[in-house]
Amino acid sequence: MFTFVIKYLGWLKPVPLLAHLFDSWLRLISLIMQPQLLQWIDEVEAEVLQWQHTTSTLHKYGGIQLNAAEIELGHIHGNGLVDMLLSRQTKKAIMQEGRISNHHTFKDTGWISLYLKDKEDVAYVTHLFYTAYTNRIKTHISTQNTSSY
Amino acid sequence: MADVKNLIQKVYGFLVPHLFACTVIAINKYTEIGQSSILIFSEFVVIPMLIGIISTWFWRKYELSSGKLTAYAFYNTVIALVLSFIFLGEGTICLFIVSPLIFGFISVGSYMGRGMFKKNDHTLNLSILGLLGLVFVVDSLSEHQYVNLVSDEMIINAPPRNVWKYVVAFDQIKKPKDSYWLFDIGLPSPVQSTVDGYRQGAGRKCIFSNGYVFDEKITVYQPSHNLTFDITRQPKDPEIMGHIDILRGQFILKDNGNGTTKLIGNSWYKLYIFPVWYYDIWAKSITRNVHSRVMEHIKELSEKDTGVHVRY
């Protein structure tokens, strides 16, 4: 259903709050069909928020967005779909592991997608967020040092 | 003692937002601020979001998981629907239709509130609440008009003169309610149509499965071509009242020249419930299925008259 909606109704994304509405329904379905999924999402969020300079906000197209230094690391939709921005080299390396796929929209970029399907995925997703986080923080520090000169 | 205090705080989180919502809706309905007969977009978007935000303000000291927050949003939705049933007299089908919208925006508000109160940025909180309030007031004062036409057509294996008599009036539809799920869960379906004369100006009645009657007046009577009627009185049903006015119905018959007729059914309605992008989906679907049930019956009767045996 999610794939169908993204493919055929994705053009409705710019309608204010419509994507958030859809994500709320996804969360309700998850609560009924797979309640532990919401707990896994909370665990990932809680872990990421323990790192310095991280925040969580509402993603503009629904879901929880995790940020480092005010820039998005990735987001998690109510059905457990995780979308994350990595470097292209990192993406190419981990694609070979077979656990992630190309982002459903931004294919030729560093964006990846994967579903939280079980407890083991929590640790893996957290590890991927950490990879994205360390890259982001390095860039942030480097930018700050450049601007202070 | 701490447990009791926590419980009271949680209960306030359910009670206070709904008291607020009831107050705002009552002020809007019973003063001249808004157009009291219209259910505006803000009542289904802004108020549910505010319910979510206010609830999470009361629960800000508790680390509520996504699961709990979603479940609490669901409970808030149930409370809102029950209050609408009691105080606004809304019908059960209407409440069913509106429930995904209410739940969705309460949930959005809950997540917004969780973020707002975590940051504890009073300027941000006030500006968000201020913005929502402004949207509500502007929406209340804005003009809301929406009229739509739904048109369906069907080929009938009978000449127009055979179709015409059943277009004007038809005996009871005895067929089961087909596969339209809203009819199956209790939405009244059309069963019969009667007239007090076969002429322009005659009265016509469309009778539904729960006994409700739409009174109509024939405004165009062109045998085998055009039957148009205005709805002069709608039943006082909570599913309809204040939500939709059926304005006019029309049947157009086109002779295909080969013993068949193209029957076109048109209905005009006015919506008093917004946002249109949500409610018109339902209004169109219901109208289409009413057309389908009536036109299928006209087809069956006309073709039987003509001696056409059609396997369905």
CSV table of C-alpha atoms in Angstrom, one decimal:
chain,number,residue,atom,x,y,z
A,1,MET,CA,0.0,0.0,0.0
A,2,PHE,CA,2.8,2.5,0.9
A,3,THR,CA,4.5,1.8,-2.4
A,4,PHE,CA,1.3,2.3,-4.3
A,5,VAL,CA,0.6,5.6,-2.5
A,6,ILE,CA,4.1,6.9,-3.2
A,7,LYS,CA,4.0,5.8,-6.8
A,8,TYR,CA,0.5,7.0,-7.8
A,9,LEU,CA,-0.4,9.7,-5.2
A,10,GLY,CA,3.1,11.1,-4.5
A,11,TRP,CA,2.2,14.2,-6.5
A,12,LEU,CA,-0.1,15.1,-3.6
A,13,LYS,CA,2.9,15.5,-1.3
A,14,PRO,CA,3.0,19.3,-1.5
A,15,VAL,CA,-0.6,19.6,-0.1
A,16,PRO,CA,0.1,20.9,3.5
A,17,LEU,CA,-0.2,18.2,6.2
A,18,LEU,CA,-1.5,15.6,3.8
A,19,ALA,CA,1.7,13.5,4.1
A,20,HIS,CA,1.6,13.8,7.9
A,21,LEU,CA,-2.0,12.6,7.9
A,22,PHE,CA,-1.0,9.6,5.9
A,23,ASP,CA,1.9,8.9,8.2
A,24,SER,CA,-0.5,9.1,11.2
A,25,TRP,CA,-2.6,6.4,9.6
A,26,LEU,CA,0.5,4.3,9.0
A,27,ARG,CA,1.4,4.6,12.7
A,28,LEU,CA,-2.1,3.5,13.7
A,29,ILE,CA,-1.9,0.5,11.4
A,30,SER,CA,1.5,-0.3,12.9
A,31,LEU,CA,0.2,0.0,16.4
A,32,ILE,CA,-2.5,-2.5,15.6
A,33,MET,CA,-0.6,-4.9,13.3
A,34,GLN,CA,3.0,-4.7,14.7
A,35,PRO,CA,3.1,-2.6,17.9
A,36,GLN,CA,6.7,-3.5,18.6
A,37,LEU,CA,7.7,-1.5,15.4
A,38,LEU,CA,6.8,1.8,17.1
A,39,GLN,CA,9.0,0.8,20.1
A,40,TRP,CA,11.9,0.1,17.7
A,41,ILE,CA,11.4,3.5,16.1
A,42,ASP,CA,11.5,5.0,19.6
A,43,GLU,CA,14.7,3.1,20.4
A,44,VAL,CA,16.5,4.4,17.3
A,45,GLU,CA,15.3,7.9,18.0
A,46,ALA,CA,16.4,7.7,21.7
A,47,GLU,CA,19.8,6.4,20.8
A,48,VAL,CA,20.5,9.0,18.1
A,49,LEU,CA,19.3,11.8,20.5
A,50,GLN,CA,22.0,10.9,22.9
A,51,TRP,CA,24.7,12.0,20.5
A,52,GLN,CA,25.9,15.6,20.6
A,53,HIS,CA,24.2,18.2,18.4
A,54,THR,CA,21.3,15.9,17.4
A,55,THR,CA,17.6,16.8,17.4
A,56,SER,CA,14.4,15.2,16.2
A,57,THR,CA,11.7,17.1,14.3
A,58,LEU,CA,8.7,16.2,12.2
A,59,HIS,CA,9.7,15.3,8.6
A,60,LYS,CA,8.0,17.5,6.0
A,61,TYR,CA,6.6,14.4,4.3
A,62,GLY,CA,5.6,12.7,7.6
A,63,GLY,CA,7.6,10.7,10.1
A,64,ILE,CA,10.3,11.5,12.6
A,65,GLN,CA,13.3,13.3,11.2
A,66,LEU,CA,16.7,13.0,12.9
A,67,ASN,CA,19.1,15.8,12.5
A,68,ALA,CA,22.7,16.6,13.4
A,69,ALA,CA,23.9,20.2,13.5
A,70,GLU,CA,20.5,21.3,12.1
A,71,ILE,CA,20.9,19.2,8.9
A,72,GLU,CA,18.8,16.1,8.3
A,73,LEU,CA,20.5,12.7,8.8
A,74,GLY,CA,17.4,10.8,7.8
A,75,HIS,CA,13.8,10.0,8.8
A,76,ILE,CA,11.6,7.2,9.8
A,77,HIS,CA,8.1,6.8,8.5
A,78,GLY,CA,5.2,5.3,10.6
A,79,ASN,CA,5.5,2.0,8.8
A,80,GLY,CA,9.1,1.6,9.8
A,81,LEU,CA,10.6,2.7,6.5
A,82,VAL,CA,14.0,4.4,7.2
A,83,ASP,CA,15.3,6.9,4.6
A,84,MET,CA,18.9,8.1,5.2
A,85,LEU,CA,21.5,10.2,3.5
A,86,LEU,CA,25.0,8.7,3.3
A,87,SER,CA,27.9,9.5,1.1
A,88,ARG,CA,27.8,7.8,-2.2
A,89,GLN,CA,30.9,5.7,-1.4
A,90,THR,CA,29.4,4.5,1.8
A,91,LYS,CA,26.2,3.7,0.1
A,92,LYS,CA,28.0,1.8,-2.7
A,93,ALA,CA,29.9,-0.2,0.0
A,94,ILE,CA,26.9,-1.2,2.1
A,95,MET,CA,24.6,-1.9,-0.9
A,96,GLN,CA,26.7,-5.0,-1.4
A,97,GLU,CA,25.6,-6.3,2.0
A,98,GLY,CA,22.1,-6.6,0.6
A,99,ARG,CA,20.3,-5.1,3.6
A,100,ILE,CA,19.6,-1.7,2.1
A,101,SER,CA,18.1,-0.5,-1.2
A,102,ASN,CA,18.0,2.6,-3.3
A,103,HIS,CA,15.8,5.4,-2.0
A,104,HIS,CA,12.3,5.1,-3.6
A,105,THR,CA,12.6,8.6,-5.2
A,106,PHE,CA,16.3,9.7,-5.1
A,107,LYS,CA,18.0,6.8,-6.8
A,108,ASP,CA,21.3,8.2,-8.0
A,109,THR,CA,22.2,9.9,-4.8
A,110,GLY,CA,23.5,9.0,-1.3
A,111,TRP,CA,19.9,8.4,-0.1
A,112,ILE,CA,19.1,4.8,1.0
A,113,SER,CA,16.0,3.1,2.2
A,114,LEU,CA,15.4,0.1,4.5
A,115,TYR,CA,12.6,-1.3,6.6
A,116,LEU,CA,12.8,-1.9,10.3
A,117,LYS,CA,11.6,-5.5,10.3
A,118,ASP,CA,13.0,-7.0,13.5
A,119,LYS,CA,14.9,-6.2,16.7
A,120,GLU,CA,18.3,-6.8,14.9
A,121,ASP,CA,17.5,-4.0,12.5
A,122,VAL,CA,17.4,-1.5,15.3
A,123,ALA,CA,21.1,-1.9,16.0
A,124,TYR,CA,21.9,-1.9,12.2
A,125,VAL,CA,19.9,1.3,11.6
A,126,THR,CA,21.4,3.0,14.6
A,127,HIS,CA,24.9,2.0,13.3
A,128,LEU,CA,24.0,3.5,9.8
A,129,PHE,CA,22.7,6.7,11.5
A,130,TYR,CA,26.0,6.9,13.4
A,131,THR,CA,27.9,6.6,10.1
A,132,ALA,CA,25.8,9.4,8.7
A,133,TYR,CA,26.2,11.4,11.9
A,134,THR,CA,30.0,11.2,12.0
A,135,ASN,CA,30.2,12.3,8.4
A,136,ARG,CA,27.9,15.2,9.1
A,137,ILE,CA,29.8,16.3,12.3
A,138,LYS,CA,33.1,16.1,10.5
A,139,THR,CA,31.7,18.4,7.7
A,140,HIS,CA,30.2,20.7,10.3
A,141,ILE,CA,33.4,21.1,12.3
A,142,SER,CA,35.4,21.6,9.0
A,143,THR,CA,32.9,24.3,8.0
A,144,GLN,CA,33.1,26.0,11.3
A,145,ASN,CA,36.9,26.0,11.2
A,146,THR,CA,36.9,27.4,7.7
A,147,SER,CA,34.5,30.2,8.6
A,148,SER,CA,36.5,31.1,11.7
A,149,TYR,CA,39.5,31.7,9.5
B,1,MET,CA,0.4,10.3,46.0
B,2,ALA,CA,2.7,10.7,43.0
B,3,ASP,CA,0.7,8.0,41.2
B,4,VAL,CA,-2.5,9.9,41.8
B,5,LYS,CA,-1.0,13.2,40.7
B,6,ASN,CA,0.2,11.5,37.5
B,7,LEU,CA,-3.2,9.9,36.9
B,8,ILE,CA,-4.9,13.3,37.3
B,9,GLN,CA,-2.4,14.9,34.9
B,10,LYS,CA,-3.1,12.2,32.3
B,11,VAL,CA,-6.9,12.6,32.7
B,12,TYR,CA,-6.5,16.4,32.3
B,13,GLY,CA,-4.7,15.6,29.1
B,14,PHE,CA,-7.9,14.0,27.8
B,15,LEU,CA,-10.4,16.3,29.4
B,16,VAL,CA,-9.1,19.8,28.9
B,17,PRO,CA,-8.5,19.7,25.1
B,18,HIS,CA,-12.0,18.6,24.5
B,19,LEU,CA,-13.5,21.2,26.8
B,20,PHE,CA,-11.5,23.7,24.8
B,21,ALA,CA,-12.7,22.3,21.5
B,22,CYS,CA,-16.4,22.2,22.6
B,23,THR,CA,-16.1,25.9,23.7
B,24,VAL,CA,-14.6,27.0,20.4
B,25,ILE,CA,-17.1,25.1,18.3
B,26,ALA,CA,-20.0,26.4,20.4
B,27,ILE,CA,-18.7,30.0,20.1
B,28,ASN,CA,-18.4,29.6,16.3
B,29,LYS,CA,-21.8,28.0,15.9
B,30,TYR,CA,-23.9,30.1,18.1
B,31,THR,CA,-22.4,33.6,17.5
B,32,GLU,CA,-22.2,35.5,14.3
B,33,ILE,CA,-18.4,34.9,14.0
B,34,GLY,CA,-18.7,32.1,11.5
B,35,GLN,CA,-21.2,30.8,9.1
B,36,SER,CA,-22.9,28.7,11.7
B,37,SER,CA,-24.4,26.2,9.3
B,38,ILE,CA,-21.2,25.2,7.7
B,39,LEU,CA,-18.6,22.8,9.1
B,40,ILE,CA,-15.4,24.4,8.1
B,41,PHE,CA,-12.0,23.0,7.3
B,42,SER,CA,-10.6,24.4,10.6
B,43,GLU,CA,-13.0,22.3,12.7
B,44,PHE,CA,-11.6,19.1,11.2
B,45,VAL,CA,-7.9,20.2,10.9
B,46,VAL,CA,-7.0,23.0,13.3
B,47,ILE,CA,-9.1,22.0,16.3
B,48,PRO,CA,-7.9,18.3,16.2
B,49,MET,CA,-4.4,19.5,16.0
B,50,LEU,CA,-4.9,21.8,19.0
B,51,ILE,CA,-6.4,18.9,20.9
B,52,GLY,CA,-3.2,16.9,20.2
B,53,ILE,CA,-1.0,19.8,21.2
B,54,ILE,CA,-2.9,20.6,24.4
B,55,SER,CA,-3.0,17.0,25.4
B,56,THR,CA,0.8,16.6,25.0
B,57,TRP,CA,1.3,19.8,27.1
B,58,PHE,CA,-0.3,18.0,30.0
B,59,TRP,CA,1.8,14.9,29.3
B,60,ARG,CA,5.0,16.8,28.7
B,61,LYS,CA,6.7,15.4,31.8
B,62,TYR,CA,6.1,11.8,30.8
B,63,GLU,CA,8.4,10.1,28.2
B,64,LEU,CA,5.5,8.9,26.0
B,65,SER,CA,6.5,6.3,23.5
B,66,SER,CA,5.3,6.5,19.9
B,67,GLY,CA,3.0,3.6,20.6
B,68,LYS,CA,1.5,5.3,23.6
B,69,LEU,CA,1.2,8.7,21.8
B,70,THR,CA,-0.6,7.0,18.9
B,71,ALA,CA,-2.9,5.1,21.2
B,72,TYR,CA,-3.7,8.2,23.2
B,73,ALA,CA,-4.5,10.0,19.9
B,74,PHE,CA,-6.8,7.2,19.1
B,75,TYR,CA,-8.6,7.6,22.5
B,76,ASN,CA,-8.8,11.3,22.0
B,77,THR,CA,-10.5,10.6,18.6
B,78,VAL,CA,-13.0,8.3,20.2
B,79,ILE,CA,-13.8,11.0,22.8
B,80,ALA,CA,-14.2,13.6,20.0
B,81,LEU,CA,-16.6,11.3,18.1
B,82,VAL,CA,-18.7,10.6,21.1
B,83,LEU,CA,-19.0,14.3,22.0
B,84,SER,CA,-19.9,15.0,18.3
B,85,PHE,CA,-22.6,12.4,18.5
B,86,ILE,CA,-24.0,13.8,21.8
B,87,PHE,CA,-23.7,17.5,21.3
B,88,LEU,CA,-23.7,18.0,17.5
B,89,GLY,CA,-26.2,15.2,16.8
B,90,GLU,CA,-23.9,13.8,14.1
B,91,GLY,CA,-25.0,10.5,12.5
B,92,THR,CA,-22.9,7.3,12.8
B,93,ILE,CA,-22.0,7.1,9.1
B,94,CYS,CA,-20.8,10.7,9.2
B,95,LEU,CA,-18.7,10.0,12.2
B,96,PHE,CA,-17.2,7.0,10.5
B,97,ILE,CA,-16.4,9.1,7.5
B,98,VAL,CA,-14.8,11.9,9.6
B,99,SER,CA,-12.9,9.6,12.0
B,100,PRO,CA,-9.7,9.1,9.8
B,101,LEU,CA,-9.4,12.9,9.4
B,102,ILE,CA,-9.9,13.6,13.2
B,103,PHE,CA,-7.5,10.9,14.2
B,104,GLY,CA,-4.9,12.0,11.7
B,105,PHE,CA,-4.8,15.6,12.8
B,106,ILE,CA,-5.0,14.8,16.5
B,107,SER,CA,-2.0,12.5,15.9
B,108,VAL,CA,-0.1,15.3,14.0
B,109,GLY,CA,-0.9,17.7,16.8
B,110,SER,CA,0.4,15.2,19.4
B,111,TYR,CA,3.7,14.8,17.6
B,112,MET,CA,4.0,18.6,17.1
B,113,GLY,CA,3.3,19.1,20.8
B,114,ARG,CA,5.8,16.5,21.8
B,115,GLY,CA,8.5,18.4,19.7
B,116,MET,CA,7.4,21.8,20.9
B,117,PHE,CA,7.4,21.0,24.6
B,118,LYS,CA,10.6,19.0,24.4
B,119,LYS,CA,12.4,22.1,23.1
B,120,ASN,CA,10.6,24.3,25.6
B,121,ASP,CA,10.9,27.2,23.3
B,122,HIS,CA,8.1,29.5,24.4
B,123,THR,CA,8.4,31.8,21.4
B,124,LEU,CA,8.1,28.8,19.0
B,125,ASN,CA,5.1,27.4,21.0
B,126,LEU,CA,3.3,30.7,21.1
B,127,SER,CA,3.9,31.4,17.4
B,128,ILE,CA,2.6,27.9,16.4
B,129,LEU,CA,-0.5,28.3,18.6
B,130,GLY,CA,-1.0,31.8,17.3
B,131,LEU,CA,-0.7,30.7,13.7
B,132,LEU,CA,-3.3,27.9,14.2
B,133,GLY,CA,-5.6,30.4,15.9
B,134,LEU,CA,-5.2,32.8,13.0
B,135,VAL,CA,-6.0,30.1,10.5
B,136,PHE,CA,-9.1,29.2,12.4
B,137,VAL,CA,-10.4,32.8,12.6
B,138,VAL,CA,-9.7,33.5,8.9
B,139,ASP,CA,-11.3,30.2,7.9
B,140,SER,CA,-14.3,31.0,10.1
B,141,LEU,CA,-14.8,34.3,8.4
B,142,SER,CA,-14.2,33.2,4.8
B,143,GLU,CA,-16.9,32.4,2.3
B,144,HIS,CA,-17.5,28.6,1.8
B,145,GLN,CA,-19.3,27.6,-1.3
B,146,TYR,CA,-19.0,24.3,-3.1
B,147,VAL,CA,-21.4,22.9,-5.6
B,148,ASN,CA,-20.7,19.9,-7.7
B,149,LEU,CA,-22.2,17.8,-10.5
B,150,VAL,CA,-21.8,14.0,-10.7
B,151,SER,CA,-22.7,12.4,-14.0
B,152,ASP,CA,-23.0,8.7,-14.9
B,153,GLU,CA,-24.1,7.0,-18.0
B,154,MET,CA,-25.3,3.5,-19.0
B,155,ILE,CA,-26.3,1.8,-22.2
B,156,ILE,CA,-29.8,0.2,-22.0
B,157,ASN,CA,-30.8,-2.4,-24.6
B,158,ALA,CA,-34.2,-0.9,-25.1
B,159,PRO,CA,-35.6,2.1,-27.1
B,160,PRO,CA,-36.1,5.4,-25.3
B,161,ARG,CA,-39.9,5.1,-25.1
B,162,ASN,CA,-39.4,1.9,-23.0
B,163,VAL,CA,-36.9,3.5,-20.7
B,164,TRP,CA,-38.8,6.7,-20.2
B,165,LYS,CA,-41.6,5.4,-18.1
B,166,TYR,CA,-39.2,3.8,-15.6
B,167,VAL,CA,-37.1,7.0,-15.5
B,168,VAL,CA,-40.1,8.9,-14.3
B,169,ALA,CA,-41.2,6.4,-11.7
B,170,PHE,CA,-40.3,2.8,-10.8
B,171,ASP,CA,-41.5,0.1,-8.4
B,172,GLN,CA,-39.5,-1.1,-5.5
B,173,ILE,CA,-35.9,-2.3,-6.1
B,174,LYS,CA,-35.9,-5.8,-4.6
B,175,LYS,CA,-32.3,-6.6,-5.5
B,176,PRO,CA,-29.8,-6.9,-2.6
B,177,LYS,CA,-27.7,-3.8,-2.0
B,178,ASP,CA,-24.9,-4.8,-4.3
B,179,SER,CA,-21.3,-4.5,-3.2
B,180,TYR,CA,-21.3,-0.9,-2.0
B,181,TRP,CA,-19.9,-1.2,1.5
B,182,LEU,CA,-21.5,2.0,2.9
B,183,PHE,CA,-25.0,0.6,2.0
B,184,ASP,CA,-24.0,-2.6,3.7
B,185,ILE,CA,-23.1,-0.8,7.0
B,186,GLY,CA,-26.3,1.2,7.1
B,187,LEU,CA,-26.3,4.1,4.7
B,188,PRO,CA,-29.8,4.3,3.2
B,189,SER,CA,-30.1,3.2,-0.4
B,190,PRO,CA,-32.7,4.3,-3.0
B,191,VAL,CA,-35.6,1.8,-3.3
B,192,GLN,CA,-38.5,3.5,-5.2
B,193,SER,CA,-39.6,6.5,-7.0
B,194,THR,CA,-43.2,7.7,-7.4
B,195,VAL,CA,-44.9,10.7,-9.2
B,196,ASP,CA,-48.3,12.3,-8.7
B,197,GLY,CA,-48.5,13.2,-12.4
B,198,TYR,CA,-46.7,12.7,-15.7
B,199,ARG,CA,-46.1,16.4,-16.5
B,200,GLN,CA,-43.9,19.4,-15.8
B,201,GLY,CA,-44.7,20.7,-12.4
B,202,ALA,CA,-45.7,17.3,-11.0
B,203,GLY,CA,-44.5,16.1,-7.6
B,204,ARG,CA,-42.0,13.3,-7.4
B,205,LYS,CA,-40.8,11.3,-4.5
B,206,CYS,CA,-37.6,9.3,-4.1
B,207,ILE,CA,-37.9,6.8,-1.3
B,208,PHE,CA,-34.9,5.3,0.6
B,209,SER,CA,-34.5,2.1,2.4
B,210,ASN,CA,-34.9,3.6,5.9
B,211,GLY,CA,-38.3,5.1,4.9
B,212,TYR,CA,-36.8,8.6,4.2
B,213,VAL,CA,-38.3,10.5,1.3
B,214,PHE,CA,-36.8,13.2,-0.9
B,215,ASP,CA,-39.6,15.4,-2.2
B,216,GLU,CA,-39.0,16.6,-5.8
B,217,LYS,CA,-40.7,18.8,-8.4
B,218,ILE,CA,-40.4,18.0,-12.1
B,219,THR,CA,-39.0,21.1,-13.8
B,220,VAL,CA,-38.4,19.6,-17.3
B,221,TYR,CA,-40.6,16.9,-18.7
B,222,GLN,CA,-39.6,16.0,-22.3
B,223,PRO,CA,-40.7,12.4,-22.9
B,224,SER,CA,-38.0,10.1,-24.0
B,225,HIS,CA,-35.5,12.9,-23.8
B,226,ASN,CA,-35.1,14.8,-20.5
B,227,LEU,CA,-36.5,14.5,-17.0
B,228,THR,CA,-35.2,17.2,-14.6
B,229,PHE,CA,-36.4,17.7,-11.1
B,230,ASP,CA,-35.5,20.0,-8.2
B,231,ILE,CA,-35.3,18.6,-4.7
B,232,THR,CA,-37.8,20.6,-2.7
B,233,ARG,CA,-37.4,18.9,0.7
B,234,GLN,CA,-34.8,16.6,2.2
B,235,PRO,CA,-35.3,14.3,5.1
B,236,LYS,CA,-34.1,15.6,8.4
B,237,ASP,CA,-31.5,12.9,8.9
B,238,PRO,CA,-28.3,13.6,10.9
B,239,GLU,CA,-26.3,12.0,8.1
B,240,ILE,CA,-27.5,14.8,5.8
B,241,MET,CA,-28.5,17.8,7.8
B,242,GLY,CA,-25.9,20.5,7.7
B,243,HIS,CA,-23.6,18.4,5.5
B,244,ILE,CA,-25.0,18.2,2.0
B,245,ASP,CA,-28.0,19.5,0.0
B,246,ILE,CA,-29.0,17.5,-3.0
B,247,LEU,CA,-30.1,20.3,-5.3
B,248,ARG,CA,-31.3,18.7,-8.5
B,249,GLY,CA,-31.5,15.4,-10.4
B,250,GLN,CA,-31.7,14.8,-14.1
B,251,PHE,CA,-32.1,11.9,-16.5
B,252,ILE,CA,-31.1,12.4,-20.2
B,253,LEU,CA,-32.0,9.8,-22.8
B,254,LYS,CA,-30.2,9.6,-26.1
B,255,ASP,CA,-31.4,7.3,-28.8
B,256,ASN,CA,-28.5,5.3,-30.3
B,257,GLY,CA,-30.6,4.5,-33.3
B,258,ASN,CA,-30.1,0.7,-33.0
B,259,GLY,CA,-32.8,0.0,-30.4
B,260,THR,CA,-30.6,1.0,-27.5
B,261,THR,CA,-30.6,4.1,-25.3
B,262,LYS,CA,-27.8,5.9,-23.6
B,263,LEU,CA,-29.1,6.9,-20.2
B,264,ILE,CA,-27.3,9.7,-18.4
B,265,GLY,CA,-28.0,10.4,-14.7
B,266,ASN,CA,-26.9,13.8,-13.3
B,267,SER,CA,-27.0,15.0,-9.7
B,268,TRP,CA,-26.1,18.4,-8.4
B,269,TYR,CA,-25.2,18.9,-4.7
B,270,LYS,CA,-23.9,21.5,-2.4
B,271,LEU,CA,-21.5,20.6,0.4
B,272,TYR,CA,-21.6,22.4,3.7
B,273,ILE,CA,-18.6,20.5,5.1
B,274,PHE,CA,-15.0,21.2,4.5
B,275,PRO,CA,-12.2,20.5,3.5
B,276,VAL,CA,-13.7,19.7,0.1
B,277,TRP,CA,-10.7,17.6,-1.0
B,278,TYR,CA,-11.7,15.0,1.7
B,279,TYR,CA,-15.5,15.1,1.8
B,280,ASP,CA,-16.1,15.4,-1.9
B,281,ILE,CA,-14.5,12.0,-2.4
B,282,TRP,CA,-17.2,10.5,-0.2
B,283,ALA,CA,-20.0,12.7,-1.6
B,284,LYS,CA,-19.1,11.6,-5.2
B,285,SER,CA,-18.8,8.0,-4.2
B,286,ILE,CA,-22.2,7.9,-2.5
B,287,THR,CA,-23.8,9.8,-5.4
B,288,ARG,CA,-22.3,7.5,-8.0
B,289,ASN,CA,-23.6,4.4,-6.1
B,290,VAL,CA,-27.0,5.9,-5.7
B,291,HIS,CA,-27.0,6.5,-9.5
B,292,SER,CA,-25.8,3.0,-10.1
B,293,ARG,CA,-28.5,1.3,-8.1
B,294,VAL,CA,-31.3,3.4,-9.7
B,295,MET,CA,-30.0,3.2,-13.2
B,296,GLU,CA,-29.3,-0.6,-13.0
B,297,HIS,CA,-32.9,-1.0,-11.9
B,298,ILE,CA,-34.2,1.1,-14.8
B,299,LYS,CA,-32.1,-0.9,-17.2
B,300,GLU,CA,-33.4,-4.2,-15.8
B,301,LEU,CA,-37.1,-3.1,-16.0
B,302,SER,CA,-36.7,-1.5,-19.5
B,303,GLU,CA,-34.9,-4.5,-21.0
B,304,LYS,CA,-37.5,-6.9,-19.5
B,305,ASP,CA,-40.2,-4.9,-21.1
B,306,THR,CA,-38.5,-5.1,-24.4
B,307,GLY,CA,-38.0,-8.8,-24.0
B,308,VAL,CA,-34.3,-8.6,-23.8
B,309,HIS,CA,-32.7,-11.3,-21.6
B,310,VAL,CA,-29.4,-10.1,-20.3
B,311,ARG,CA,-27.1,-12.2,-18.2
B,312,TYR,CA,-25.5,-10.2,-15.3
